[in-house]
Every structure is written in C-alpha cells, then in structure tokens.
Short mmCIF file of C-alpha atoms in Angstrom, two decimals:
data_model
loop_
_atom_site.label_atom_id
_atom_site.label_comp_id
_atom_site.label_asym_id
_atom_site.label_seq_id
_atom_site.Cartn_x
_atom_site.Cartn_y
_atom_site.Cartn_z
CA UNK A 2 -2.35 -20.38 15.24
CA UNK A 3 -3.66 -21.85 11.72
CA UNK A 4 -7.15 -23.42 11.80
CA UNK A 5 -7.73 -25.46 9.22
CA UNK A 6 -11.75 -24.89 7.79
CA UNK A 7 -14.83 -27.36 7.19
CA UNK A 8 -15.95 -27.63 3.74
CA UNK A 9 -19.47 -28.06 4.93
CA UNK A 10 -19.77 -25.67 7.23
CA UNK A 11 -19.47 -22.00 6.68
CA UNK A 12 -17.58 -20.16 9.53
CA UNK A 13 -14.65 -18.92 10.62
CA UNK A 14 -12.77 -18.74 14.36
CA UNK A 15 -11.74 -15.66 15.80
CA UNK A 16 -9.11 -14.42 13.44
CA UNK A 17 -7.80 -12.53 16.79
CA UNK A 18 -5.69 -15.71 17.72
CA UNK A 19 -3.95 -16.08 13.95
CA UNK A 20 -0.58 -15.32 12.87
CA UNK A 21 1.04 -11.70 13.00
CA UNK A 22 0.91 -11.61 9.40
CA UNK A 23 -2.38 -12.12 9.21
CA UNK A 24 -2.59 -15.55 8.33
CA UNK A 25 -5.00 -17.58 10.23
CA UNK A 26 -7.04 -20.14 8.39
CA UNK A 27 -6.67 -22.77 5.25
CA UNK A 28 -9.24 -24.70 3.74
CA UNK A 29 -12.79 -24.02 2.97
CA UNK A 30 -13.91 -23.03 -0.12
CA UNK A 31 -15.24 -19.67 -2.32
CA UNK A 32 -18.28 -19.77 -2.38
CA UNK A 33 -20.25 -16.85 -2.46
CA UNK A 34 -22.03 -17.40 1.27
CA UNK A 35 -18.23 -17.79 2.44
CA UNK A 36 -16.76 -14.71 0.69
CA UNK A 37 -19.50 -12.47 2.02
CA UNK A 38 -19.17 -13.46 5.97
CA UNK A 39 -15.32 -13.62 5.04
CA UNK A 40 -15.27 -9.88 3.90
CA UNK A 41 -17.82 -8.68 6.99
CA UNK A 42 -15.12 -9.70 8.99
CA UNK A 43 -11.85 -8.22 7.59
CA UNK A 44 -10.64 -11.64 5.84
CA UNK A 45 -10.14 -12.83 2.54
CA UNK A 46 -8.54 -15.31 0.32
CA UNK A 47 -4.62 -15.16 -0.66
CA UNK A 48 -2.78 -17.93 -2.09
CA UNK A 49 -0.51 -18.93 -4.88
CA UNK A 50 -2.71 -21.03 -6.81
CA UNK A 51 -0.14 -23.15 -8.44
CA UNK A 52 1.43 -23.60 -5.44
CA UNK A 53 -0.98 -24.29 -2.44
CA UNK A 54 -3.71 -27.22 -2.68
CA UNK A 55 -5.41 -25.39 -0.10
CA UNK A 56 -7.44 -21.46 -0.26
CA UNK A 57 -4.94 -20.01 2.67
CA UNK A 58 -7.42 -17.42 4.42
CA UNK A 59 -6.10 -13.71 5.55
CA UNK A 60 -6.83 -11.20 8.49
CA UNK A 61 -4.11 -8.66 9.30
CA UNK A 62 -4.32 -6.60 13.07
CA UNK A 63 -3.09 -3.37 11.23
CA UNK A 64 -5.67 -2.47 8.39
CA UNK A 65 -4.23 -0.37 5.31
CA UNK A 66 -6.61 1.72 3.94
CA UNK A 67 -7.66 5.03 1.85
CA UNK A 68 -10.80 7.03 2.98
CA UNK A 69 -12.40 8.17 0.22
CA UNK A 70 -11.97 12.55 1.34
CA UNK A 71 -8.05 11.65 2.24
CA UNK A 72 -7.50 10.46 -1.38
CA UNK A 73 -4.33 12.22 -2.27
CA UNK A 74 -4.19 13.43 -5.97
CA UNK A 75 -0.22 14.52 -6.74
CA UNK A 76 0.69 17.20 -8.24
CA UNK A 77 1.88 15.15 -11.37
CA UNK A 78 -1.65 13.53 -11.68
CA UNK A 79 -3.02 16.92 -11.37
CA UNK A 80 -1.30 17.85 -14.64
CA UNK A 81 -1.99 14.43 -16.00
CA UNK A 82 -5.36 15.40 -15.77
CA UNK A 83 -4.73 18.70 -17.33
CA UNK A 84 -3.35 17.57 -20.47
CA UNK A 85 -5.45 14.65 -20.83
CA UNK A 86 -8.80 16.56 -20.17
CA UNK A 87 -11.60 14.33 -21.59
CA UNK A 88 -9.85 11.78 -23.17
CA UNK A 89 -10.16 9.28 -20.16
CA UNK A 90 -13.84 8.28 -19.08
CA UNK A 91 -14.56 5.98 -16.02
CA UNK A 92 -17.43 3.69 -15.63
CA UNK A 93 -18.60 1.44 -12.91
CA UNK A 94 -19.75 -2.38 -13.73
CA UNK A 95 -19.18 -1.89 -17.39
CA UNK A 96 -16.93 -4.67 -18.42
CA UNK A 97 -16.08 -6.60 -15.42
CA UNK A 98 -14.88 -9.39 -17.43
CA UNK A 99 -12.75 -7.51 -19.04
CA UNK A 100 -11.25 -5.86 -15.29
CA UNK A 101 -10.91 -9.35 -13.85
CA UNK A 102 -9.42 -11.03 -16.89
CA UNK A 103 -6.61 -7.95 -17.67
CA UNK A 104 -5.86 -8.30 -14.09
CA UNK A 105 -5.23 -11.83 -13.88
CA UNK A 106 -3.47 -11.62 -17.36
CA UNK A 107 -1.29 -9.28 -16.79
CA UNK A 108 0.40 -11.02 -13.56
CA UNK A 109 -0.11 -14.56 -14.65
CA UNK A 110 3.39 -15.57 -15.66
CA UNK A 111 4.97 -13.97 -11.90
CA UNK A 112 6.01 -16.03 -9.02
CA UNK A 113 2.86 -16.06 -6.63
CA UNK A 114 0.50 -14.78 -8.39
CA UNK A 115 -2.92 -15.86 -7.22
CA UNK A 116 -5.44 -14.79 -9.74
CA UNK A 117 -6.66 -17.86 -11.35
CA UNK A 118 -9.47 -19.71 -12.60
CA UNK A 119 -11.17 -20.63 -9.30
CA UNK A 120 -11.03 -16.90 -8.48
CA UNK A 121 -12.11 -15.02 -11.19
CA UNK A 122 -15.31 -18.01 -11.10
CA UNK A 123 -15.89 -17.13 -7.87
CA UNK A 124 -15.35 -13.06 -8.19
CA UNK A 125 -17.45 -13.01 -11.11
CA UNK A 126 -20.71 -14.79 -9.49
CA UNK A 127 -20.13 -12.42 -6.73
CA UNK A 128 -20.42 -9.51 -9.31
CA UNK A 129 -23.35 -11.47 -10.55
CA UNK A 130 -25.03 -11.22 -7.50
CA UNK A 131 -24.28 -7.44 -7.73
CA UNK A 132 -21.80 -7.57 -4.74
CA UNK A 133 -18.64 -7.22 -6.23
CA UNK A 134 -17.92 -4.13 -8.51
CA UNK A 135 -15.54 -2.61 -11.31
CA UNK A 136 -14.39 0.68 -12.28
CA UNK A 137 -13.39 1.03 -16.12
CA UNK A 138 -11.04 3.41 -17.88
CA UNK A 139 -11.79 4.11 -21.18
CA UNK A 140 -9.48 6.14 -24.02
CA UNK A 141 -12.30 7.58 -25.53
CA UNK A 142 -9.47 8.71 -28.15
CA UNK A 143 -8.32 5.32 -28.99
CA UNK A 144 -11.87 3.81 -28.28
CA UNK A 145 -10.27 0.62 -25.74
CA UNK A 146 -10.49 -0.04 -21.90
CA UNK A 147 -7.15 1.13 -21.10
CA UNK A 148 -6.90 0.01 -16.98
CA UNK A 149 -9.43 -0.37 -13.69
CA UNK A 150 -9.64 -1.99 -10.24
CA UNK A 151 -12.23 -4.31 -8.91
CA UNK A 152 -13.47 -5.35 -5.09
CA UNK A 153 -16.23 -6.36 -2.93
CA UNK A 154 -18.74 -3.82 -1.95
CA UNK A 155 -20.62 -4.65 1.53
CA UNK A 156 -22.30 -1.61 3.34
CA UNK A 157 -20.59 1.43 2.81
CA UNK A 158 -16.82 -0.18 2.22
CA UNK A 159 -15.39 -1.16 -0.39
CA UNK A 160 -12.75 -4.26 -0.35
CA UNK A 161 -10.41 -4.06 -3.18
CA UNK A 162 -8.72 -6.81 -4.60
CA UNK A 163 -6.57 -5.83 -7.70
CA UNK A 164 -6.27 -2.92 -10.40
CA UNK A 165 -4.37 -2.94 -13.80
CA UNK A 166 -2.45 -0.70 -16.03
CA UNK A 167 -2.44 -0.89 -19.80
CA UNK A 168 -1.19 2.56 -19.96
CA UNK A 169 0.56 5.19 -16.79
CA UNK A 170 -1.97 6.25 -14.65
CA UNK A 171 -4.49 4.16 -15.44
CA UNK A 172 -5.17 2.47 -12.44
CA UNK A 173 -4.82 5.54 -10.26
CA UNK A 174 -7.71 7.50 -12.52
CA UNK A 175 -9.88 4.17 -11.60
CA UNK A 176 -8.85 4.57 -7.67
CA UNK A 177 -9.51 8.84 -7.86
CA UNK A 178 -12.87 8.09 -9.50
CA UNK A 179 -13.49 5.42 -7.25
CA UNK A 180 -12.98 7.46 -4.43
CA UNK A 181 -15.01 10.48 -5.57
CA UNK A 182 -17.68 8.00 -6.40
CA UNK A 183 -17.40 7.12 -2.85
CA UNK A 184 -17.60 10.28 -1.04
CA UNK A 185 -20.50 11.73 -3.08
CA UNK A 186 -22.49 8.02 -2.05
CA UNK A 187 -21.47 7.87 1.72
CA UNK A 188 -18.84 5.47 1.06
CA UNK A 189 -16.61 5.30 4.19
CA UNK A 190 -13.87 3.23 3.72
CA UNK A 191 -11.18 1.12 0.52
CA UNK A 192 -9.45 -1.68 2.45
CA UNK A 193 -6.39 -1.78 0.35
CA UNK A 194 -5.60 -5.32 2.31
CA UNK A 195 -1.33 -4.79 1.81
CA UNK A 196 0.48 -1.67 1.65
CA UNK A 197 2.31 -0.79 -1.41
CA UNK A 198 4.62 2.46 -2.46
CA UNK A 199 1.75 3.47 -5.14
CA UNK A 200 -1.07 3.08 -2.71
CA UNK A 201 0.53 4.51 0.59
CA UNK A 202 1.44 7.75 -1.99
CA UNK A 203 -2.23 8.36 -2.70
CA UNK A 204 -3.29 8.46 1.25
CA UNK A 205 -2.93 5.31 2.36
CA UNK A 206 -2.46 4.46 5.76
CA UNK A 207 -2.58 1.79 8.62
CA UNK A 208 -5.79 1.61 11.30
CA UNK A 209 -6.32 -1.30 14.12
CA UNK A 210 -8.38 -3.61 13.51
CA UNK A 211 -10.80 -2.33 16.33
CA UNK A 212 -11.13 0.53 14.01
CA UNK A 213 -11.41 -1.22 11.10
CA UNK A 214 -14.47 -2.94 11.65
CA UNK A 215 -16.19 -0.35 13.62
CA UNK A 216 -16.10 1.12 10.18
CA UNK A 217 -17.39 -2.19 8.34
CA UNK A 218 -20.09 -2.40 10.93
CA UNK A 219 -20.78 1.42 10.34
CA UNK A 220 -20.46 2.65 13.68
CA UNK A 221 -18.74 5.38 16.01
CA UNK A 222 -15.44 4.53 16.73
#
C-alpha cells in the first residue's frame, strides 16, 4: 500500500504495510524535521527528479548494510594501498560541497538519476546542522579532491546516500576510512540502502528490518 503524505504535518505510517520493494509513501516534503524522523526509522527519499512531481518515500524489509569491523579490504586494494602509500589523504566534513556537487555531477545526464537541486538544498542544510557528513579524498600529489561519499549520521549509524570516483578506488578509500573512522568511534552500523556488486564485495550484506533498527535504536538484538 502507497500512502500519500501531508505537507503540514510531519509523520509517517507504519512503513510495515508498504510495497515489497520498499516503496511505501509519496508526498511530503525535505525538510530537515522530516529527513531526521525519516532516517530514525529506516526511510528515505528516492525519486527521479525529472520524472516524478512527487518526493516517492523508501523503506525496504531486508536492510543492506556494512558493519564497520566486517569491512572487507581485497587483496587488490591491499596493494593499491601499497603502492600508493601517502599519496591519498581522507578527511571528514572538509568540502561537502564539493562531495555533494561531484556526486550529483557526475550522474546527472543518466536515466533516473535523482540528485538534484531540491536535494543537494536539503542535504546541505542537514550538513549545516552538523547531521549529515562527508568523507574527502585528497591526491596530495596532484593537490585535488579526487572522490568521497556522503550520508546522514544519527546515533551511532551512519546512512549513506552516494559516493563518487574521479579516479579507481577512490570511493572505496572514502568507504575503508569511513569505516575505520567508525569502529575506533563506536560506530555500529552503514545502511548502504540498495545492494550493488562494489558494495556487497567489500562486506555487504542483507539484515531484517527487526534487526535493523534494533541497531538504529542502539539496542540488543
């Protein structure tokens, strides 16, 4: 079942009765109030933006997700690391701008993509309000930002929402760093929202829901 949201008021039904894919609520709006009771609950916005007039709201039953001391390093980013010993440099909330924009930027032009103005506005006012976060990768050779991920942080999770390349392995330093950063600071949990080849082959995997948000909640399972 799809409900459709009120504007005015900020809530959401039980996203136990929506759609098998996860689907389960349109309308609304993203504002930050909404986002953060959105995210506390295992949701958050998806849509085309050039092709749906409404925000289309998300809450899959299986959760993919990396814990942060199941991160899986390969053996090829192993010798990545190797040969490219302090060259690459990660930062957190350096240059979100810069994450969010290379992000949208770079998948702008593909069918579907979803990344546009109203998000980034609404992103970026969360990261004002220190509760969403980037991780940079810097070439300290070249001297540029060279790939990173951002997300929303609530608690001791942390929700991502995209990651960019500008070179290989970019975007997997930024989720490795992220993930150390994580389990040296009690982090618990990255909801990776969808599974994809590149995240399921760094530890990835699916958890119920139940699960899921007895880890959001921070509590025994």
């Amino acid at each position: 079942m799809i409900y459709r949201l009120d504007k005015k008021r900020i809530a959401f039904p039980n996203p136990l009765l929506g759609d098998p894919d996860g689907l389960f609520a349109v309308g609304g709006d993203l504002s930050v109030d909404r986002l953060l009771l959105a995210y506390s609950n295992g949701i958050f916005p998806w849509y085309s933006f050039r092709d749906c007039k409404e925000i289309m709201w998300y809450c899959p039953m299986k959760r993919f997700v990396i814990f942060p001391d199941e991160i899986h390093v390969s053996h090829s980013m192993r010798t990545f690391f190797n040969r490219n010993a302090g060259r690459y440099r990660c930062t957190i909330d350096a240059d979100f701008d810069s994450v969010i924009g290379n992000c949208s930027k770079l998948r702008i032009d593909e069918e579907g993509a979803w990344l546009g103005k109203d998000m980034i506005d609404a992103y970026t006012e969360l990261h004002r309000q220190e509760m969403a976060h980037s991780v940079e990768v810097w070439d300290d050779v070249e001297q540029r930002l060279v790939g990173g991920l951002y997300g929303v942080s609530i608690g001791k999770c942390f929700f991502g929402e995209s990651m960019f390349s500008l070179v290989p392995n970019a975007s997997k330093v930024a989720l490795i760093w992220l993930a150390g950063f994580m389990r040296q600071n009690g982090g618990r949990m990255i909801d990776c929202q969808f599974e994809t080849p590149h995240l399921k082959s760094m530890g990835g995997r699916y958890i119920s829901y139940k699960e899921y948000m007895s880890i959001v909640n921070d509590v025994d399972f």
